[in-house]
Short mmCIF file of C-alpha atoms in Angstrom, two decimals:
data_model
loop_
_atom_site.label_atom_id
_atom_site.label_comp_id
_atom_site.label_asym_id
_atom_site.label_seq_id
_atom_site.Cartn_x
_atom_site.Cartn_y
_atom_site.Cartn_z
CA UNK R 10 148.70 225.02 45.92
CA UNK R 11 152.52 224.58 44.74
CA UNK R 12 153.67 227.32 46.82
CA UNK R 13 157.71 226.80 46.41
CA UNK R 14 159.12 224.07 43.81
CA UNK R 15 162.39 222.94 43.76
CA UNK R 16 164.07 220.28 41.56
CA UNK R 17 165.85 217.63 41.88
CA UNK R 18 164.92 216.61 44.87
CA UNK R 19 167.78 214.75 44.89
CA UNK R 20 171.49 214.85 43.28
CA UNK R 21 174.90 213.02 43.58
CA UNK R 22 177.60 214.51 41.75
CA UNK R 23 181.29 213.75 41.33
CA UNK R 24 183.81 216.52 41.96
CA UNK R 25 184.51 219.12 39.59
CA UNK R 26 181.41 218.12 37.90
CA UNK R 27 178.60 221.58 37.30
CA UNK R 28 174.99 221.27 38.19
CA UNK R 29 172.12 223.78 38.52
CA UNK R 30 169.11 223.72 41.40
CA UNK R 31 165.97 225.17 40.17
CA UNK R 32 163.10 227.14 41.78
CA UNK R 33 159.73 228.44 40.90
CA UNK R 34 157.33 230.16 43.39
CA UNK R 35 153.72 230.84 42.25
CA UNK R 36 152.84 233.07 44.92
CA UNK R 37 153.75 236.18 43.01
CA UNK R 38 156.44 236.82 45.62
CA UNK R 39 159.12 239.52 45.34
CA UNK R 40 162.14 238.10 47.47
CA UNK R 41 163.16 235.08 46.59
CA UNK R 42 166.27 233.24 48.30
CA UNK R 43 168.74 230.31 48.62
CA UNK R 44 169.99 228.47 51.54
CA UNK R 45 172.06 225.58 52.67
CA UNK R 46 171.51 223.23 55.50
CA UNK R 47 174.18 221.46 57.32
CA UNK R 48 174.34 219.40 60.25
CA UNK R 49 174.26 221.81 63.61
CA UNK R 50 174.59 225.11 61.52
CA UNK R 51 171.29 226.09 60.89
CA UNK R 52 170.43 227.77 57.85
CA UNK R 53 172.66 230.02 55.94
CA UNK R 54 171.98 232.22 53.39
CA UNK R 55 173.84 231.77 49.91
CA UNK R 56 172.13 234.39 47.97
CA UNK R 57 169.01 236.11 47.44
CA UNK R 58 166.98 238.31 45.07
CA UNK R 59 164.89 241.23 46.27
CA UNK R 60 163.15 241.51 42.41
CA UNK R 61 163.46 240.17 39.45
CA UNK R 62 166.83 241.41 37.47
CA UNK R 63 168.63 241.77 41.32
CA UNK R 64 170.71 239.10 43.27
CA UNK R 65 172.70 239.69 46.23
CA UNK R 66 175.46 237.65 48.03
CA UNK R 67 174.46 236.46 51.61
CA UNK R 68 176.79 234.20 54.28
CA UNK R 69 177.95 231.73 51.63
CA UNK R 70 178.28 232.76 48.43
CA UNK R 71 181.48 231.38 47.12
CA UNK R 72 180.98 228.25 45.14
CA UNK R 73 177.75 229.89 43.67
CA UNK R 74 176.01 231.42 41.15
CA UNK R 75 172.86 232.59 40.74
CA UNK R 76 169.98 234.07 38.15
CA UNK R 77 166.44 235.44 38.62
CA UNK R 78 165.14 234.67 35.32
CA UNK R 79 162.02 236.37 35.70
CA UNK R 80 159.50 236.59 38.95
CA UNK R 81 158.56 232.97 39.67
CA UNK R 82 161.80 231.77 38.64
CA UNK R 83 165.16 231.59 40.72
CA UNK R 84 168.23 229.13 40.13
CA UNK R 85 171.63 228.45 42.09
CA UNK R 86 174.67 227.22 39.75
CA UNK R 87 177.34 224.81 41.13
CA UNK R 88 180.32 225.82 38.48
CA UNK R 89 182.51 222.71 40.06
CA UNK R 90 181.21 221.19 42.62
CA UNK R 91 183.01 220.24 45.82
CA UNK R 92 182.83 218.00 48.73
CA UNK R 93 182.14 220.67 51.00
CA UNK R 94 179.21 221.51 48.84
CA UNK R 95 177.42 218.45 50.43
CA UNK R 96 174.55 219.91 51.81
CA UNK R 97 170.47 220.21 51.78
CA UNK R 98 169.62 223.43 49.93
CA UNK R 99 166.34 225.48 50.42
CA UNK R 100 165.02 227.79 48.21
CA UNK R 101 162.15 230.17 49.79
CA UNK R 102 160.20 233.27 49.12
CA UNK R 103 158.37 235.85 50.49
CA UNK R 104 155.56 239.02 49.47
CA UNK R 105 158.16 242.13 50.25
CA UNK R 106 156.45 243.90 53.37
CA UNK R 107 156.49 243.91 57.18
CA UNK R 108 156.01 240.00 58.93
CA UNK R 109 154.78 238.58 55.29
CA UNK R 110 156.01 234.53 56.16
CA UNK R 111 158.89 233.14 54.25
CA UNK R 112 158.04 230.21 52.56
CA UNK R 113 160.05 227.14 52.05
CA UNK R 114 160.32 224.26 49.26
CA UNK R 115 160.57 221.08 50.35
CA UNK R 116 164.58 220.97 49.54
CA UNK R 117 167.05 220.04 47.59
CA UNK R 118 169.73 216.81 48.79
CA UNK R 119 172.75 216.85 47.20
CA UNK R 120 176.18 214.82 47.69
CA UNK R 121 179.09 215.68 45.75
CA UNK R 122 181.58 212.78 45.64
CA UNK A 25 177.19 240.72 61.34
CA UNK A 26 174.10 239.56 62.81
CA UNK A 27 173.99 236.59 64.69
CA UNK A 28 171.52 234.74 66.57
CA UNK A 29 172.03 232.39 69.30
CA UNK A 30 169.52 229.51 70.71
CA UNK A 31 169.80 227.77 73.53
CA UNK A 32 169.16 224.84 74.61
CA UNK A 33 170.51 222.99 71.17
CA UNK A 34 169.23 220.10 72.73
CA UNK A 35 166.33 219.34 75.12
CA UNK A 36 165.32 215.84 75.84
CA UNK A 37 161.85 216.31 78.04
CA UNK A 38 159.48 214.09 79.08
CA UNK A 39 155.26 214.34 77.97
CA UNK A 40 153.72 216.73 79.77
CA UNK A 41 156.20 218.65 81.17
CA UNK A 42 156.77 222.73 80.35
CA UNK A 43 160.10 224.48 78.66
CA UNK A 44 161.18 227.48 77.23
CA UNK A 45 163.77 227.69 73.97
CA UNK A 46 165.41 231.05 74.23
CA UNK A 47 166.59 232.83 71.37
CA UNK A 48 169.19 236.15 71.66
CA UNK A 49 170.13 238.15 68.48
CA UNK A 50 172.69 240.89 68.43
CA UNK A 51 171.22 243.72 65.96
CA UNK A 52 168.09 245.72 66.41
CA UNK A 53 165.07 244.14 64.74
CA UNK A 54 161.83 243.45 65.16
CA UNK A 55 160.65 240.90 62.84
CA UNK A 56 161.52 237.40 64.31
CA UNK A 57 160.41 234.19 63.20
CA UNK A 58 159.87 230.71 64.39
CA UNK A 59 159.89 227.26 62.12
CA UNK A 60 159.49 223.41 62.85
CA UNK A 61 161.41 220.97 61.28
CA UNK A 62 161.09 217.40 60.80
CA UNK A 63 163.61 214.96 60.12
CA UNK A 64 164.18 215.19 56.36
CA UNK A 65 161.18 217.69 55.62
CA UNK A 66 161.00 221.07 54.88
CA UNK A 67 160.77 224.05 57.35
CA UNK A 68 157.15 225.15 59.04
CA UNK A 69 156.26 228.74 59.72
CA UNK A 70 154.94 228.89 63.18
CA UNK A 71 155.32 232.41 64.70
CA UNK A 72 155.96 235.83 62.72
CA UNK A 73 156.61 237.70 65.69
CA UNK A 74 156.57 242.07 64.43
CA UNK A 75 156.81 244.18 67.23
CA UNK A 76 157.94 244.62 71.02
CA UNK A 77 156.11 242.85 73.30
CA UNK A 78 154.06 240.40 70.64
CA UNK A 79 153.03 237.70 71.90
CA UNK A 80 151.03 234.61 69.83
CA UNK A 81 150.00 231.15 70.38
CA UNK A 82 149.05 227.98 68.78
CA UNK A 83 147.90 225.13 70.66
CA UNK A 84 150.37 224.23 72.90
CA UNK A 85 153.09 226.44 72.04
CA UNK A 86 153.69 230.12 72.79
CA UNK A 87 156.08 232.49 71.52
CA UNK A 88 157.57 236.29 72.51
CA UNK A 89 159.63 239.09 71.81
CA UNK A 90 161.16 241.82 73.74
CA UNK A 91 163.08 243.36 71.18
CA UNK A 92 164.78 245.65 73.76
CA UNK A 93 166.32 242.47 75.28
CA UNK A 94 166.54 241.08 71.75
CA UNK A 95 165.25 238.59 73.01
CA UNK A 96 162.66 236.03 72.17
CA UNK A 97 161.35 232.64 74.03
CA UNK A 98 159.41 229.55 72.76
CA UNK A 99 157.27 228.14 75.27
CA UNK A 100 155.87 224.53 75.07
CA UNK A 101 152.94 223.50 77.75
CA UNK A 102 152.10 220.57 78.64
CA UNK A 103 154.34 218.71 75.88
CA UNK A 104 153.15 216.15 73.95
CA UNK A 105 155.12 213.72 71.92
CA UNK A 106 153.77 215.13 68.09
CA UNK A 107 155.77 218.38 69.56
CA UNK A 108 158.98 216.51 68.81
CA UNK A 109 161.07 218.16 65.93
CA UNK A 110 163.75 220.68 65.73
CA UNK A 111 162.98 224.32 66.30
CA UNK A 112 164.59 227.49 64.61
CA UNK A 113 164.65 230.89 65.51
CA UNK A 114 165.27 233.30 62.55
CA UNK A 115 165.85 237.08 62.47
CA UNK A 116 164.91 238.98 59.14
CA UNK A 117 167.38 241.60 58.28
CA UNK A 118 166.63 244.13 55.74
CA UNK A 119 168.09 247.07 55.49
CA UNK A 120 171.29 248.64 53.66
CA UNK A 121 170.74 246.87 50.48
CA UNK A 122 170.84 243.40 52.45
CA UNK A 123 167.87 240.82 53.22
CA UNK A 124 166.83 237.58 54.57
CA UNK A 125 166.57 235.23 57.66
CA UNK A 126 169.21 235.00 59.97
CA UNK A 127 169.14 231.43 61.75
CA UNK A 128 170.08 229.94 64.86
CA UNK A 129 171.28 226.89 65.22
CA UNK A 130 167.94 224.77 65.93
CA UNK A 131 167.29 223.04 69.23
CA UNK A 132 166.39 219.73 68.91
CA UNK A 133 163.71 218.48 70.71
CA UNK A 134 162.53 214.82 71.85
CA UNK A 135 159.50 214.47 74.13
CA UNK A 136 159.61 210.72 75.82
CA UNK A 137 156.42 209.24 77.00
#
């Protein structure tokens, strides 16, 4: 069971420098999302997707871009990366419908330098 | 804006010993989550909590919600030192076009022999 995939599983990239995160559910999940994870913040939401051919902008979303390129498949875009940009990112999913569980990939490390 | 607030952030407690994370959100809603996270892993769904009142438990962990408090709790009995991780609270907001988990901030916990 692959549940959520993201790749790379890790990154380093110099500033100014463009990079995309990629994610693929298999659950045949409607909602898809992206978050970032710093240090004594949580999780915040950089964008999401309710269905394929829709994104939104959640918390964080400047920096970012985003495409739903069909069901499984959801991507964030780092145009020119920055320091601040430093982060873990999660991309998760979820079955639109009352208490279905949001699921999680295993993340995404990356270091801009 | 919807925020949600945890407290303790931090709770150092001894094995076998009992404690309670709280977790306060400021908008109406009743679909509240709880995950597990351990150092450099993904997150772990442990509670989709739906309605006023819920109330669910696995092993030695309990979780509630009173929505009309907005308030939920995260009880651990009898801790054990596998119960070390950090614990989120999340809020799902959808409605008005928007959706996806709201986080706290996490409240890291370490269980000492």
């Amino acid at each position: 069971n692959a549940g959520v995939t993201q790749t790379p599983k890790f990154q380093v990239l110099k500033t100014g420098q463009s990079m995309t995160l990629q994610c693929a559910q298999d659950m045949n999940h409607n909602s898809m999302y992206w978050y970032r994870q710093d240090p004594g913040m949580g999780l915040r939401l950089i964008y999401y997707s309710a269905s394929e051919g829709t994104t939104d902008k959640g918390e964080v979303p400047n920096g970012y871009n985003v495409s739903r390129l069909n069901k499984r498949e959801f991507s964030l875009r780092l145009e020119s990366a920055a320091p601040s940009q430093t982060s873990v990112y999660f991309c998760a999913s979820r079955r639109q419908g009352t208490g279905n569980t949001i699921y999680f990939g295993e993340g995404s490390w990356l270091t801009v330098v | 804006e919807l925020k949600v607030e945890q407290n303790p952030l931090f709770l150092s407690m001894q094995e076998g010993k009992n404690y309670t994370i709280y977790c306060n959100y400021s908008t109406t809603s009743d679909r509240l989550y709880w995950y597990r996270q351990d150092p450099g892993k993904s997150l772990e769904s442990l509670f989709v909590l739906l309605s006023n009142g819920a109330v669910k438990q696995e092993g030695r962990l309990m979780a509630s919600l009173d929505t009309k408090a907005r308030l939920s709790t995260l009880h651990i009995t009898a801790a054990v030192h596998d119960l070390s991780a950090t614990y989120f609270c999340a809020v799902l907001y959808s409605g008005g076009g928007a959706d996806g988990l709201t986080f706290g901030k996490g409240t890291h916990l370490i269980i000492q022999p």
